[in-house]
Coordinates of C-alpha atoms in Angstrom, one line a residue:
H5 CA 54.1 113.8 23.0
V6 CA 56.9 115.7 25.5
D7 CA 56.2 119.4 24.7
E8 CA 52.6 118.8 26.0
Y9 CA 53.5 118.1 29.2
P10 CA 55.2 120.5 32.2
S11 CA 58.8 121.1 32.2
V12 CA 59.6 122.8 35.6
N13 CA 59.5 122.2 38.8
E14 CA 56.5 124.4 39.8
D15 CA 54.3 123.4 36.9
F16 CA 53.3 120.4 39.9
F17 CA 51.7 123.8 42.0
R18 CA 50.2 125.1 39.2
R19 CA 49.0 122.1 37.2
C20 CA 48.3 119.6 39.6
I21 CA 48.6 120.3 43.6
P22 CA 45.1 119.4 45.4
V23 CA 43.3 122.7 45.9
I24 CA 43.4 122.9 49.5
V25 CA 41.7 125.0 52.3
C26 CA 42.8 126.0 55.2
N27 CA 41.6 126.8 58.6
S28 CA 43.8 129.9 59.4
S29 CA 42.5 130.0 63.4
S30 CA 43.7 126.5 63.9
K31 CA 45.9 125.6 67.4
Y32 CA 48.1 123.0 65.9
R33 CA 50.4 122.1 62.9
T34 CA 48.9 119.2 60.2
F35 CA 51.1 116.4 60.1
N36 CA 50.8 116.5 56.3
G37 CA 53.0 120.4 56.1
T38 CA 50.3 121.3 54.2
C39 CA 48.7 125.4 56.2
N40 CA 52.3 125.9 57.6
N41 CA 52.3 128.8 55.3
L42 CA 48.7 130.2 54.7
K43 CA 50.1 132.2 51.4
T44 CA 51.2 129.2 49.8
P45 CA 50.1 126.1 51.8
S46 CA 51.0 123.3 49.6
W47 CA 55.0 124.9 50.5
G48 CA 56.6 121.8 52.8
A49 CA 53.9 120.0 52.3
S50 CA 54.3 115.1 52.0
E51 CA 53.1 114.2 48.8
T52 CA 54.9 117.4 46.9
P53 CA 58.1 117.8 44.8
H54 CA 61.6 118.2 45.9
L55 CA 62.3 121.9 44.0
R56 CA 65.3 121.9 42.5
L57 CA 67.9 124.9 43.0
L58 CA 69.7 123.9 39.0
N59 CA 67.2 122.3 36.1
A60 CA 67.0 118.4 36.0
D61 CA 70.8 117.2 34.4
Y62 CA 69.3 113.4 33.1
S63 CA 71.0 112.3 29.8
D64 CA 67.6 112.1 28.0
G65 CA 66.5 115.2 29.2
I66 CA 63.7 113.0 30.8
Y67 CA 64.2 110.5 33.6
Q68 CA 68.2 108.9 32.2
F69 CA 71.0 109.1 34.5
R70 CA 74.0 111.9 33.8
Q71 CA 76.4 110.8 31.6
Q72 CA 80.5 111.0 31.7
S73 CA 81.3 114.1 29.7
N74 CA 82.4 111.2 27.3
G75 CA 78.9 110.0 26.9
T76 CA 79.6 107.0 28.6
P77 CA 77.8 106.0 31.9
L78 CA 79.0 107.4 35.5
P79 CA 81.0 105.2 37.9
K80 CA 78.7 102.2 39.8
A81 CA 78.1 103.2 43.0
R82 CA 79.0 100.2 44.5
K83 CA 83.0 100.3 42.5
I84 CA 82.8 103.7 44.1
N85 CA 81.9 102.3 47.4
T86 CA 84.8 99.6 47.3
E87 CA 87.0 102.1 45.8
L88 CA 87.0 104.3 49.1
F89 CA 86.9 102.5 52.0
L90 CA 87.7 98.9 51.1
H91 CA 91.4 100.1 52.8
N92 CA 89.4 102.0 55.5
Q93 CA 91.0 105.0 53.4
W94 CA 89.5 107.9 55.9
H95 CA 90.1 110.7 58.5
D96 CA 89.6 110.4 61.4
Y97 CA 88.1 112.9 62.9
D98 CA 88.9 114.1 67.0
E99 CA 85.8 116.8 67.4
F100 CA 83.2 114.7 65.9
N101 CA 81.6 111.1 67.7
L102 CA 79.4 108.7 66.3
L103 CA 76.1 111.1 67.1
L104 CA 77.3 113.8 64.6
M105 CA 75.8 110.8 62.2
Q106 CA 72.5 109.8 64.6
W107 CA 71.8 112.9 64.4
G108 CA 72.0 113.8 60.6
Q109 CA 70.2 110.8 59.7
F110 CA 67.1 111.9 62.1
I111 CA 66.9 115.3 60.8
A112 CA 67.5 114.5 56.8
H113 CA 64.3 111.6 57.8
D114 CA 62.7 114.4 59.2
I115 CA 62.8 116.7 55.9
A116 CA 62.9 114.3 53.1
L117 CA 62.6 111.2 52.3
L118 CA 61.8 109.5 48.8
R119 CA 59.4 106.5 48.5
P120 CA 60.9 103.6 46.4
D121 CA 58.8 102.4 43.5
N122 CA 58.2 98.8 44.4
S123 CA 56.0 97.9 42.1
V124 CA 58.3 95.5 40.7
E125 CA 59.4 93.7 43.6
N126 CA 62.7 92.0 42.6
C127 CA 65.1 94.0 39.8
C128 CA 67.7 92.2 39.6
A129 CA 65.4 89.5 38.2
A130 CA 63.9 92.0 36.3
Q131 CA 67.2 92.5 33.7
K132 CA 66.5 89.0 31.8
L133 CA 63.5 90.4 30.8
L134 CA 63.4 92.2 27.0
A135 CA 61.6 95.5 28.5
I136 CA 63.8 96.3 31.5
P137 CA 60.8 98.5 33.9
P138 CA 62.2 102.1 34.1
Q139 CA 62.5 102.2 38.1
C140 CA 64.9 98.8 37.7
Q141 CA 66.9 100.1 35.3
E142 CA 69.8 101.1 37.8
V143 CA 70.9 97.8 39.8
I144 CA 73.7 98.1 41.6
N145 CA 75.9 95.8 39.6
V146 CA 78.7 94.1 41.6
P147 CA 82.6 94.1 41.0
I148 CA 83.7 90.5 39.9
D149 CA 86.6 91.7 42.3
D150 CA 83.8 92.9 44.9
P151 CA 85.8 91.7 48.3
L152 CA 82.5 91.2 49.8
Y153 CA 79.6 90.1 47.6
T154 CA 82.1 87.6 45.2
K155 CA 81.6 85.8 47.9
Y156 CA 78.8 84.8 48.1
K157 CA 78.8 84.7 44.1
K158 CA 76.4 87.4 44.3
S159 CA 76.1 90.0 41.3
C160 CA 73.0 92.2 41.6
I161 CA 72.0 94.4 44.4
S162 CA 68.2 94.7 43.3
F163 CA 67.4 98.7 43.7
N164 CA 64.3 99.9 43.2
R165 CA 64.6 104.3 42.2
A166 CA 61.8 106.5 43.9
V167 CA 58.2 107.1 42.9
T168 CA 58.1 110.6 40.5
S169 CA 55.1 112.8 40.4
A170 CA 53.5 110.3 37.4
N171 CA 52.3 107.9 40.8
F172 CA 49.9 110.7 41.4
S173 CA 48.4 111.6 38.5
C174 CA 50.6 114.0 36.8
P175 CA 53.4 112.9 34.7
L176 CA 55.9 116.0 34.7
I177 CA 58.8 115.8 32.4
P178 CA 61.3 115.6 33.2
A179 CA 61.2 113.2 35.7
T180 CA 59.9 115.0 39.6
F181 CA 60.3 112.8 42.1
M182 CA 57.6 113.3 44.6
V183 CA 58.8 113.9 48.8
E184 CA 57.0 111.4 51.2
V185 CA 57.3 113.8 54.2
S186 CA 56.3 116.9 55.7
Q187 CA 59.2 118.9 54.6
Y188 CA 59.7 120.9 58.3
I189 CA 61.5 120.0 61.3
D190 CA 58.1 119.3 62.8
G191 CA 58.6 115.5 63.5
S192 CA 57.6 113.9 61.0
Q193 CA 59.5 111.0 61.5
V194 CA 57.9 110.2 65.0
Y195 CA 55.1 111.6 64.6
G196 CA 54.1 110.5 60.5
S197 CA 53.4 113.1 58.4
S198 CA 49.9 111.9 57.3
D199 CA 46.6 111.6 59.6
V200 CA 45.7 107.6 59.0
M201 CA 50.3 107.4 59.8
A202 CA 49.8 109.1 62.9
A203 CA 46.3 107.4 64.5
G204 CA 48.4 104.4 63.5
L205 CA 51.6 105.6 65.6
R206 CA 48.9 107.2 69.0
S207 CA 47.6 104.5 71.3
F208 CA 45.0 107.7 72.0
I209 CA 45.7 107.1 75.7
N210 CA 47.7 110.0 77.7
G211 CA 48.3 111.3 74.8
K212 CA 51.0 107.8 74.2
L213 CA 52.2 106.9 71.2
R214 CA 52.2 103.2 70.7
S215 CA 54.9 100.7 70.9
D216 CA 54.8 96.6 70.6
T217 CA 56.1 93.9 72.9
F218 CA 57.9 90.7 72.4
L219 CA 59.9 88.4 74.8
S220 CA 63.2 88.7 74.8
N221 CA 65.8 86.0 72.6
Q222 CA 66.6 85.1 76.3
K223 CA 63.6 84.9 77.4
T224 CA 64.4 86.5 79.8
Y225 CA 62.6 89.9 79.7
I226 CA 60.4 91.8 77.2
E227 CA 61.7 94.1 75.1
E228 CA 59.5 97.0 73.7
F229 CA 60.0 98.2 70.1
C230 CA 58.2 100.4 67.5
P231 CA 54.8 99.7 66.5
Q232 CA 55.4 96.8 63.9
V233 CA 54.2 97.0 59.5
N234 CA 53.9 93.1 60.0
R235 CA 51.5 92.4 63.2
K236 CA 52.8 89.3 64.1
T237 CA 56.0 88.5 64.1
L238 CA 59.1 90.9 63.7
Q239 CA 59.7 90.2 59.9
C240 CA 58.3 92.3 57.2
E241 CA 56.2 90.6 55.0
T242 CA 58.1 92.3 51.9
S243 CA 61.3 91.2 53.3
T244 CA 63.8 88.5 52.9
N245 CA 66.4 89.5 55.2
S246 CA 66.1 89.3 58.7
R247 CA 66.0 93.8 59.5
V248 CA 62.4 94.5 61.9
C249 CA 59.9 96.6 59.6
F250 CA 58.9 99.3 62.4
Q251 CA 56.3 101.4 61.4
A252 CA 57.7 104.8 62.8
V253 CA 59.9 106.2 59.6
L254 CA 63.0 106.9 62.3

């Protein structure tokens, strides 16, 4: 029954947070952000929920996306994207350059990163199932007049919703999404937000971070990259595209 589950953000910290023991004399901060606040050691730690300023507003009170006031679904993301940006309908502000976006993304990845629930690999294929998995219920539907994807006969872009506290044996209601990184400006997108991740990114030689080197496409020089998830090739093992899969979360 729904009433037997917690229904506010703070319930995670009252009922689900693991016991944290702090060393008040420690010289360095922890990678996962615990114990930065000795009175409330879980504040800002990785693998804890995003705390909301306002109550959740799911259409079913639990997990389903918010709807319009008339009860119909909100416009789809791809439709809004094409309507706003298809004809380059944006303002060019001379006081900003590309660094604004890059720095903004750098800081955003330092303090907030939601992990997608990839327990279902292809959410578009899952739309044909009699019971669509919850994490696959909001795929990106491509409009029939889409200026790009219709050329490739693509009608669906797979999208997995983020993991919730239920993935951590803490089934909060309404759904509470977990932050994968420490929620402080502490360079976690470079150094990691757990002891395991940090160790995997370090060379333990003269304080340097690890890197991978590969022969350039022209085979004329050596290129240096952040360490790869898949150590054998530049491709992600679970990816079908050509993106390089880095261990760091930049």
